Short mmCIF file of N, CA and C in Angstrom, two decimals:
data_model
loop_
_atom_site.label_atom_id
_atom_site.label_comp_id
_atom_site.label_asym_id
_atom_site.label_seq_id
_atom_site.Cartn_x
_atom_site.Cartn_y
_atom_site.Cartn_z
N MET W 1 -80.67 90.09 -24.67
CA MET W 1 -81.33 88.84 -24.34
C MET W 1 -82.44 89.04 -23.31
N ALA W 2 -82.27 90.07 -22.48
CA ALA W 2 -83.30 90.34 -21.47
C ALA W 2 -84.63 90.69 -22.12
N ASN W 3 -84.57 91.40 -23.26
CA ASN W 3 -85.81 91.76 -23.94
C ASN W 3 -86.53 90.53 -24.48
N VAL W 4 -85.79 89.53 -24.95
CA VAL W 4 -86.42 88.29 -25.43
C VAL W 4 -87.08 87.58 -24.25
N THR W 5 -86.43 87.58 -23.12
CA THR W 5 -87.00 86.95 -21.92
C THR W 5 -88.28 87.67 -21.50
N GLN W 6 -88.27 89.00 -21.55
CA GLN W 6 -89.47 89.77 -21.21
C GLN W 6 -90.57 89.53 -22.22
N ALA W 7 -90.20 89.47 -23.50
CA ALA W 7 -91.19 89.22 -24.55
C ALA W 7 -91.80 87.84 -24.37
N ARG W 8 -90.97 86.86 -24.04
CA ARG W 8 -91.46 85.50 -23.82
C ARG W 8 -92.42 85.47 -22.63
N ALA W 9 -92.08 86.16 -21.56
CA ALA W 9 -92.95 86.21 -20.38
C ALA W 9 -94.29 86.86 -20.73
N LEU W 10 -94.24 87.96 -21.47
CA LEU W 10 -95.47 88.63 -21.88
C LEU W 10 -96.30 87.74 -22.80
N ALA W 11 -95.61 87.03 -23.71
CA ALA W 11 -96.30 86.14 -24.66
C ALA W 11 -96.94 84.96 -23.96
N LEU W 12 -96.50 84.66 -22.76
CA LEU W 12 -97.12 83.58 -21.98
C LEU W 12 -98.21 84.12 -21.06
N VAL W 13 -97.93 85.24 -20.40
CA VAL W 13 -98.86 85.79 -19.41
C VAL W 13 -100.16 86.28 -20.06
N VAL W 14 -100.06 86.98 -21.18
CA VAL W 14 -101.26 87.57 -21.81
C VAL W 14 -102.28 86.49 -22.17
N PRO W 15 -101.91 85.46 -22.95
CA PRO W 15 -102.95 84.48 -23.30
C PRO W 15 -103.41 83.64 -22.11
N VAL W 16 -102.51 83.34 -21.17
CA VAL W 16 -102.94 82.58 -19.99
C VAL W 16 -103.96 83.39 -19.19
N ALA W 17 -103.70 84.68 -19.02
CA ALA W 17 -104.62 85.53 -18.26
C ALA W 17 -105.96 85.67 -18.99
N LEU W 18 -105.93 85.87 -20.30
CA LEU W 18 -107.17 86.06 -21.04
C LEU W 18 -107.99 84.77 -21.13
N VAL W 19 -107.33 83.65 -21.36
CA VAL W 19 -108.07 82.37 -21.37
C VAL W 19 -108.58 82.06 -19.97
N GLY W 20 -107.76 82.33 -18.96
CA GLY W 20 -108.22 82.13 -17.57
C GLY W 20 -109.44 82.98 -17.26
N GLY W 21 -109.41 84.23 -17.70
CA GLY W 21 -110.57 85.10 -17.50
C GLY W 21 -111.80 84.60 -18.24
N ALA W 22 -111.59 84.11 -19.46
CA ALA W 22 -112.72 83.58 -20.24
C ALA W 22 -113.34 82.39 -19.54
N TYR W 23 -112.50 81.49 -19.03
CA TYR W 23 -113.03 80.33 -18.31
C TYR W 23 -113.70 80.73 -17.00
N ALA W 24 -113.18 81.75 -16.34
CA ALA W 24 -113.82 82.24 -15.11
C ALA W 24 -115.21 82.78 -15.43
N PHE W 25 -115.33 83.58 -16.49
CA PHE W 25 -116.64 84.08 -16.88
C PHE W 25 -117.57 82.94 -17.27
N GLN W 26 -117.01 81.89 -17.87
CA GLN W 26 -117.83 80.77 -18.29
C GLN W 26 -118.31 79.94 -17.10
N TYR W 27 -117.40 79.53 -16.25
CA TYR W 27 -117.76 78.59 -15.19
C TYR W 27 -118.28 79.26 -13.93
N TRP W 28 -117.81 80.45 -13.61
CA TRP W 28 -118.29 81.14 -12.42
C TRP W 28 -119.34 82.18 -12.75
N GLY W 29 -119.26 82.73 -13.95
CA GLY W 29 -120.20 83.78 -14.33
C GLY W 29 -121.38 83.30 -15.16
N GLY W 30 -121.33 82.04 -15.62
CA GLY W 30 -122.43 81.49 -16.39
C GLY W 30 -122.54 82.02 -17.81
N LEU W 31 -121.47 82.60 -18.35
CA LEU W 31 -121.47 83.11 -19.73
C LEU W 31 -120.84 82.07 -20.64
N PHE W 32 -121.64 81.45 -21.47
CA PHE W 32 -121.14 80.39 -22.34
C PHE W 32 -120.57 81.00 -23.62
N PRO W 33 -119.48 80.44 -24.13
CA PRO W 33 -118.85 81.00 -25.32
C PRO W 33 -119.60 80.66 -26.60
N CYS W 34 -119.63 81.61 -27.50
CA CYS W 34 -120.18 81.37 -28.83
C CYS W 34 -119.05 80.83 -29.71
N GLU W 35 -119.34 80.59 -30.97
CA GLU W 35 -118.34 80.04 -31.87
C GLU W 35 -117.13 80.97 -32.03
N MET W 36 -117.37 82.26 -32.19
CA MET W 36 -116.25 83.20 -32.36
C MET W 36 -115.44 83.36 -31.07
N CYS W 37 -116.08 83.18 -29.92
CA CYS W 37 -115.34 83.19 -28.66
C CYS W 37 -114.33 82.04 -28.65
N TRP W 38 -114.77 80.89 -29.14
CA TRP W 38 -113.86 79.75 -29.21
C TRP W 38 -112.71 80.02 -30.16
N TRP W 39 -112.98 80.69 -31.27
CA TRP W 39 -111.88 81.01 -32.21
C TRP W 39 -110.81 81.85 -31.52
N GLN W 40 -111.25 82.80 -30.69
CA GLN W 40 -110.29 83.64 -29.96
C GLN W 40 -109.48 82.79 -28.98
N ARG W 41 -110.15 81.86 -28.33
CA ARG W 41 -109.44 80.98 -27.40
C ARG W 41 -108.44 80.10 -28.13
N TYR W 42 -108.80 79.58 -29.29
CA TYR W 42 -107.89 78.71 -30.04
C TYR W 42 -106.59 79.45 -30.35
N ALA W 43 -106.69 80.71 -30.75
CA ALA W 43 -105.49 81.50 -31.03
C ALA W 43 -104.65 81.66 -29.77
N HIS W 44 -105.30 81.86 -28.63
CA HIS W 44 -104.57 81.98 -27.37
C HIS W 44 -103.94 80.64 -26.97
N PHE W 45 -104.63 79.54 -27.22
CA PHE W 45 -104.03 78.23 -26.94
C PHE W 45 -102.75 78.06 -27.75
N ALA W 46 -102.79 78.46 -29.01
CA ALA W 46 -101.59 78.38 -29.86
C ALA W 46 -100.49 79.27 -29.30
N ALA W 47 -100.85 80.48 -28.86
CA ALA W 47 -99.86 81.39 -28.30
C ALA W 47 -99.20 80.79 -27.06
N ILE W 48 -99.99 80.15 -26.22
CA ILE W 48 -99.44 79.50 -25.03
C ILE W 48 -98.47 78.40 -25.43
N ALA W 49 -98.85 77.59 -26.41
CA ALA W 49 -97.97 76.51 -26.87
C ALA W 49 -96.65 77.08 -27.42
N PHE W 50 -96.73 78.14 -28.22
CA PHE W 50 -95.52 78.75 -28.77
C PHE W 50 -94.65 79.35 -27.66
N ALA W 51 -95.27 80.00 -26.69
CA ALA W 51 -94.51 80.60 -25.60
C ALA W 51 -93.83 79.53 -24.75
N VAL W 52 -94.50 78.42 -24.52
CA VAL W 52 -93.89 77.31 -23.78
C VAL W 52 -92.76 76.70 -24.60
N ALA W 53 -92.95 76.59 -25.91
CA ALA W 53 -91.89 76.08 -26.79
C ALA W 53 -90.65 76.96 -26.69
N ALA W 54 -90.86 78.27 -26.54
CA ALA W 54 -89.72 79.20 -26.42
C ALA W 54 -88.94 78.98 -25.14
N LEU W 55 -89.55 78.32 -24.16
CA LEU W 55 -88.84 78.01 -22.93
C LEU W 55 -87.86 76.85 -23.10
N VAL W 56 -88.17 75.92 -24.00
CA VAL W 56 -87.40 74.68 -24.07
C VAL W 56 -86.70 74.42 -25.40
N LEU W 57 -87.10 75.10 -26.45
CA LEU W 57 -86.53 74.84 -27.77
C LEU W 57 -85.58 75.95 -28.19
N PRO W 58 -84.64 75.63 -29.08
CA PRO W 58 -83.78 76.70 -29.61
C PRO W 58 -84.59 77.65 -30.50
N ALA W 59 -83.94 78.67 -30.97
CA ALA W 59 -84.58 79.72 -31.79
C ALA W 59 -85.71 80.38 -31.01
N LYS W 60 -85.39 80.81 -29.80
CA LYS W 60 -86.39 81.36 -28.89
C LYS W 60 -87.14 82.55 -29.50
N LYS W 61 -86.43 83.41 -30.23
CA LYS W 61 -87.09 84.57 -30.83
C LYS W 61 -88.18 84.15 -31.80
N LEU W 62 -87.92 83.09 -32.56
CA LEU W 62 -88.93 82.60 -33.51
C LEU W 62 -90.19 82.17 -32.78
N TRP W 63 -90.04 81.38 -31.72
CA TRP W 63 -91.21 80.89 -30.97
C TRP W 63 -91.96 82.03 -30.30
N VAL W 64 -91.22 83.00 -29.78
CA VAL W 64 -91.87 84.16 -29.15
C VAL W 64 -92.60 84.98 -30.22
N ALA W 65 -91.99 85.14 -31.38
CA ALA W 65 -92.65 85.87 -32.46
C ALA W 65 -93.92 85.16 -32.91
N LEU W 66 -93.88 83.82 -32.98
CA LEU W 66 -95.09 83.07 -33.34
C LEU W 66 -96.17 83.23 -32.26
N ALA W 67 -95.75 83.25 -31.00
CA ALA W 67 -96.71 83.49 -29.91
C ALA W 67 -97.33 84.87 -30.05
N GLY W 68 -96.50 85.88 -30.34
CA GLY W 68 -97.01 87.23 -30.55
C GLY W 68 -97.97 87.30 -31.72
N LEU W 69 -97.65 86.57 -32.78
CA LEU W 69 -98.54 86.52 -33.95
C LEU W 69 -99.88 85.87 -33.58
N ALA W 70 -99.85 84.80 -32.82
CA ALA W 70 -101.09 84.14 -32.40
C ALA W 70 -101.94 85.07 -31.52
N ILE W 71 -101.28 85.84 -30.66
CA ILE W 71 -102.00 86.81 -29.83
C ILE W 71 -102.63 87.88 -30.72
N ALA W 72 -101.89 88.30 -31.75
CA ALA W 72 -102.44 89.29 -32.70
C ALA W 72 -103.63 88.72 -33.46
N VAL W 73 -103.58 87.44 -33.80
CA VAL W 73 -104.70 86.79 -34.47
C VAL W 73 -105.93 86.80 -33.56
N SER W 74 -105.73 86.49 -32.28
CA SER W 74 -106.85 86.54 -31.34
C SER W 74 -107.41 87.96 -31.24
N ALA W 75 -106.53 88.94 -31.27
CA ALA W 75 -106.99 90.34 -31.25
C ALA W 75 -107.83 90.65 -32.48
N ALA W 76 -107.38 90.20 -33.64
CA ALA W 76 -108.14 90.45 -34.87
C ALA W 76 -109.51 89.78 -34.82
N ILE W 77 -109.54 88.55 -34.34
CA ILE W 77 -110.83 87.85 -34.22
C ILE W 77 -111.71 88.56 -33.20
N GLY W 78 -111.12 88.99 -32.09
CA GLY W 78 -111.88 89.72 -31.08
C GLY W 78 -112.44 91.02 -31.62
N GLY W 79 -111.65 91.73 -32.42
CA GLY W 79 -112.13 92.97 -33.03
C GLY W 79 -113.28 92.71 -33.99
N TYR W 80 -113.13 91.66 -34.78
CA TYR W 80 -114.20 91.29 -35.71
C TYR W 80 -115.46 90.89 -34.93
N HIS W 81 -115.27 90.07 -33.89
CA HIS W 81 -116.40 89.62 -33.08
C HIS W 81 -117.11 90.81 -32.42
N ALA W 82 -116.33 91.74 -31.89
CA ALA W 82 -116.94 92.92 -31.27
C ALA W 82 -117.74 93.71 -32.31
N GLY W 83 -117.20 93.82 -33.52
CA GLY W 83 -117.93 94.50 -34.59
C GLY W 83 -119.23 93.82 -34.93
N VAL W 84 -119.24 92.50 -34.90
CA VAL W 84 -120.47 91.74 -35.14
C VAL W 84 -121.46 91.99 -34.00
N GLU W 85 -120.94 91.97 -32.76
CA GLU W 85 -121.82 92.22 -31.61
C GLU W 85 -122.45 93.60 -31.66
N TYR W 86 -121.69 94.60 -32.07
CA TYR W 86 -122.19 95.97 -32.11
C TYR W 86 -122.97 96.28 -33.38
N GLY W 87 -123.08 95.29 -34.28
CA GLY W 87 -123.85 95.47 -35.49
C GLY W 87 -123.13 96.27 -36.57
N TRP W 88 -121.81 96.41 -36.47
CA TRP W 88 -121.06 97.15 -37.47
C TRP W 88 -120.98 96.39 -38.78
N PHE W 89 -120.99 95.06 -38.70
CA PHE W 89 -121.01 94.22 -39.89
C PHE W 89 -121.58 92.86 -39.54
N LYS W 90 -121.93 92.11 -40.57
CA LYS W 90 -122.58 90.81 -40.40
C LYS W 90 -121.53 89.75 -40.08
N GLY W 91 -121.90 88.84 -39.19
CA GLY W 91 -120.99 87.76 -38.82
C GLY W 91 -120.96 86.64 -39.85
N LEU W 92 -119.95 85.80 -39.73
CA LEU W 92 -119.78 84.67 -40.65
C LEU W 92 -120.48 83.41 -40.16
N THR W 93 -120.83 83.35 -38.90
CA THR W 93 -121.31 82.12 -38.30
C THR W 93 -122.77 82.19 -37.93
N GLU W 94 -123.34 81.02 -37.77
CA GLU W 94 -124.70 80.92 -37.24
C GLU W 94 -124.63 80.84 -35.73
N CYS W 95 -125.75 80.88 -35.09
CA CYS W 95 -125.78 80.71 -33.65
C CYS W 95 -125.29 79.31 -33.30
N THR W 96 -124.72 79.20 -32.12
CA THR W 96 -124.26 77.90 -31.66
C THR W 96 -124.94 77.59 -30.35
N THR W 97 -124.87 76.36 -29.96
CA THR W 97 -125.50 75.94 -28.71
C THR W 97 -124.65 74.86 -28.05
N LEU W 98 -124.79 74.75 -26.75
CA LEU W 98 -124.08 73.73 -25.99
C LEU W 98 -125.07 72.65 -25.59
N VAL W 99 -124.90 71.46 -26.12
CA VAL W 99 -125.80 70.36 -25.81
C VAL W 99 -125.02 69.33 -25.01
N ASN W 100 -125.57 68.96 -23.85
CA ASN W 100 -124.94 67.96 -22.99
C ASN W 100 -125.93 66.82 -22.81
N PHE W 101 -125.59 65.65 -23.39
CA PHE W 101 -126.50 64.51 -23.30
C PHE W 101 -126.37 63.80 -21.97
N GLY W 102 -125.32 64.06 -21.21
CA GLY W 102 -125.19 63.50 -19.87
C GLY W 102 -125.33 62.00 -19.82
N ALA W 103 -125.27 61.48 -18.64
CA ALA W 103 -125.33 60.04 -18.43
C ALA W 103 -126.77 59.55 -18.55
N GLY W 104 -127.12 59.05 -19.73
CA GLY W 104 -128.42 58.44 -19.93
C GLY W 104 -129.58 59.40 -19.98
N GLY W 105 -129.32 60.68 -20.16
CA GLY W 105 -130.41 61.65 -20.22
C GLY W 105 -131.16 61.57 -21.53
N ASP W 106 -132.22 62.33 -21.61
CA ASP W 106 -133.04 62.39 -22.81
C ASP W 106 -132.39 63.34 -23.81
N PRO W 107 -131.94 62.83 -24.97
CA PRO W 107 -131.26 63.70 -25.95
C PRO W 107 -132.14 64.84 -26.44
N LEU W 108 -133.42 64.59 -26.67
CA LEU W 108 -134.30 65.64 -27.15
C LEU W 108 -134.46 66.74 -26.10
N ALA W 109 -134.61 66.35 -24.85
CA ALA W 109 -134.73 67.33 -23.77
C ALA W 109 -133.44 68.13 -23.65
N ALA W 110 -132.29 67.47 -23.81
CA ALA W 110 -131.00 68.17 -23.74
C ALA W 110 -130.90 69.21 -24.85
N ILE W 111 -131.33 68.85 -26.05
CA ILE W 111 -131.28 69.78 -27.18
C ILE W 111 -132.23 70.95 -26.94
N MET W 112 -133.43 70.66 -26.48
CA MET W 112 -134.44 71.71 -26.29
C MET W 112 -134.07 72.65 -25.14
N ASN W 113 -133.34 72.16 -24.14
CA ASN W 113 -133.00 72.97 -22.97
C ASN W 113 -131.62 73.62 -23.07
N ALA W 114 -130.87 73.32 -24.12
CA ALA W 114 -129.53 73.88 -24.28
C ALA W 114 -129.63 75.38 -24.59
N PRO W 115 -128.74 76.17 -23.98
CA PRO W 115 -128.78 77.61 -24.28
C PRO W 115 -128.27 77.88 -25.69
N ILE W 116 -128.90 78.82 -26.36
CA ILE W 116 -128.44 79.24 -27.69
C ILE W 116 -127.54 80.44 -27.48
N ILE W 117 -126.31 80.31 -27.90
CA ILE W 117 -125.34 81.38 -27.72
C ILE W 117 -125.09 82.02 -29.08
N ARG W 118 -125.55 83.22 -29.23
CA ARG W 118 -125.42 83.93 -30.51
C ARG W 118 -124.16 84.77 -30.52
N CYS W 119 -123.48 84.77 -31.65
CA CYS W 119 -122.25 85.54 -31.81
C CYS W 119 -122.53 87.04 -31.93
N ASP W 120 -123.75 87.40 -32.27
CA ASP W 120 -124.06 88.81 -32.50
C ASP W 120 -124.76 89.47 -31.31
N VAL W 121 -124.77 88.80 -30.17
CA VAL W 121 -125.41 89.35 -28.98
C VAL W 121 -124.36 89.49 -27.87
N VAL W 122 -124.26 90.67 -27.29
CA VAL W 122 -123.33 90.91 -26.18
C VAL W 122 -123.92 90.29 -24.93
N GLN W 123 -123.19 89.37 -24.33
CA GLN W 123 -123.66 88.73 -23.10
C GLN W 123 -123.32 89.56 -21.86
N TRP W 124 -122.19 90.26 -21.91
CA TRP W 124 -121.72 91.02 -20.77
C TRP W 124 -120.88 92.17 -21.28
N LYS W 125 -121.03 93.34 -20.66
CA LYS W 125 -120.18 94.46 -21.02
C LYS W 125 -120.02 95.39 -19.83
N ILE W 126 -118.96 96.13 -19.88
CA ILE W 126 -118.71 97.16 -18.88
C ILE W 126 -118.09 98.35 -19.62
N PHE W 127 -118.53 99.55 -19.28
CA PHE W 127 -118.11 100.77 -19.97
C PHE W 127 -118.39 100.67 -21.47
N GLY W 128 -119.43 99.92 -21.84
CA GLY W 128 -119.81 99.77 -23.24
C GLY W 128 -118.94 98.82 -24.04
N ILE W 129 -118.02 98.13 -23.38
CA ILE W 129 -117.10 97.23 -24.07
C ILE W 129 -117.44 95.79 -23.70
N SER W 130 -117.62 94.95 -24.72
CA SER W 130 -117.95 93.55 -24.49
C SER W 130 -116.68 92.76 -24.19
N LEU W 131 -116.85 91.49 -23.84
CA LEU W 131 -115.69 90.63 -23.61
C LEU W 131 -114.85 90.50 -24.88
N ALA W 132 -115.49 90.40 -26.03
CA ALA W 132 -114.73 90.34 -27.29
C ALA W 132 -113.96 91.65 -27.50
N GLY W 133 -114.56 92.75 -27.14
CA GLY W 133 -113.87 94.04 -27.24
C GLY W 133 -112.68 94.11 -26.31
N PHE W 134 -112.85 93.61 -25.08
CA PHE W 134 -111.72 93.58 -24.15
C PHE W 134 -110.62 92.65 -24.66
N ASN W 135 -111.01 91.52 -25.24
CA ASN W 135 -109.99 90.63 -25.80
C ASN W 135 -109.23 91.34 -26.91
N PHE W 136 -109.95 92.08 -27.75
CA PHE W 136 -109.29 92.84 -28.81
C PHE W 136 -108.27 93.81 -28.22
N ILE W 137 -108.70 94.60 -27.26
CA ILE W 137 -107.82 95.63 -26.68
C ILE W 137 -106.61 95.00 -26.00
N LEU W 138 -106.86 94.04 -25.11
CA LEU W 138 -105.77 93.46 -24.33
C LEU W 138 -104.84 92.60 -25.20
N SER W 139 -105.40 91.87 -26.15
CA SER W 139 -104.56 91.07 -27.03
C SER W 139 -103.74 91.96 -27.96
N ALA W 140 -104.34 93.00 -28.48
CA ALA W 140 -103.59 93.91 -29.36
C ALA W 140 -102.45 94.57 -28.59
N LEU W 141 -102.72 95.03 -27.37
CA LEU W 141 -101.66 95.62 -26.56
C LEU W 141 -100.57 94.59 -26.25
N GLY W 142 -100.99 93.36 -25.95
CA GLY W 142 -100.03 92.30 -25.66
C GLY W 142 -99.16 91.98 -26.87
N ALA W 143 -99.77 91.86 -28.03
CA ALA W 143 -99.02 91.56 -29.25
C ALA W 143 -98.04 92.69 -29.58
N VAL W 144 -98.49 93.93 -29.47
CA VAL W 144 -97.61 95.07 -29.71
C VAL W 144 -96.44 95.05 -28.72
N GLY W 145 -96.74 94.74 -27.47
CA GLY W 145 -95.69 94.65 -26.45
C GLY W 145 -94.67 93.57 -26.76
N VAL W 146 -95.14 92.41 -27.16
CA VAL W 146 -94.23 91.31 -27.50
C VAL W 146 -93.31 91.72 -28.65
N PHE W 147 -93.89 92.27 -29.71
CA PHE W 147 -93.08 92.64 -30.87
C PHE W 147 -92.16 93.83 -30.58
N ALA W 148 -92.62 94.76 -29.75
CA ALA W 148 -91.77 95.89 -29.38
C ALA W 148 -90.55 95.39 -28.60
N LEU W 149 -90.76 94.46 -27.69
CA LEU W 149 -89.63 93.92 -26.92
C LEU W 149 -88.69 93.12 -27.82
N LEU W 150 -89.25 92.37 -28.75
CA LEU W 150 -88.38 91.63 -29.67
C LEU W 150 -87.57 92.55 -30.56
N LEU W 151 -88.19 93.60 -31.07
CA LEU W 151 -87.48 94.54 -31.93
C LEU W 151 -86.44 95.34 -31.15
N ARG W 152 -86.75 95.68 -29.94
CA ARG W 152 -85.80 96.40 -29.10
C ARG W 152 -84.60 95.52 -28.79
N GLY W 153 -84.85 94.21 -28.71
CA GLY W 153 -83.77 93.26 -28.46
C GLY W 153 -82.81 93.17 -29.62
N LYS W 154 -83.26 93.44 -30.84
CA LYS W 154 -82.39 93.37 -32.02
C LYS W 154 -81.37 94.50 -32.03
N LYS W 155 -81.72 95.66 -31.50
CA LYS W 155 -80.81 96.82 -31.52
C LYS W 155 -79.70 96.67 -30.50
N ALA W 156 -79.96 95.95 -29.44
CA ALA W 156 -78.97 95.81 -28.37
C ALA W 156 -77.88 94.84 -28.72
#
């Protein structure tokens, strides 16, 4: 049972940390998310919901496994997004933009001044790895960890 508890903790900590980091880069670092960035976040939001469900609902292993699966989905999207950023393959989406009409502002000016966030352009990287690449690596490791702990729990 201890392994399920550890898997549940990992299934909660990984997406909370990665979404928290994404929001920190967005609000403190000025890096706005593109459409594929949002897809990665949606998978993490689902993982958080599943991990929280594992705290309060029966069939805890099922909820933890679903959280691990959602983390793996975010990893897959992150890997695909990183491939699009590095030009390994063509993306599925068009560029996106954030338009804020604000309180009584000029809608045309808001549209014209909104930043265009392209899915195929790396906004930030370190050691040659973009944020999508880091999401791929960390989410994949997190998902493997969750499933390894769950499987180890079955043998005990």
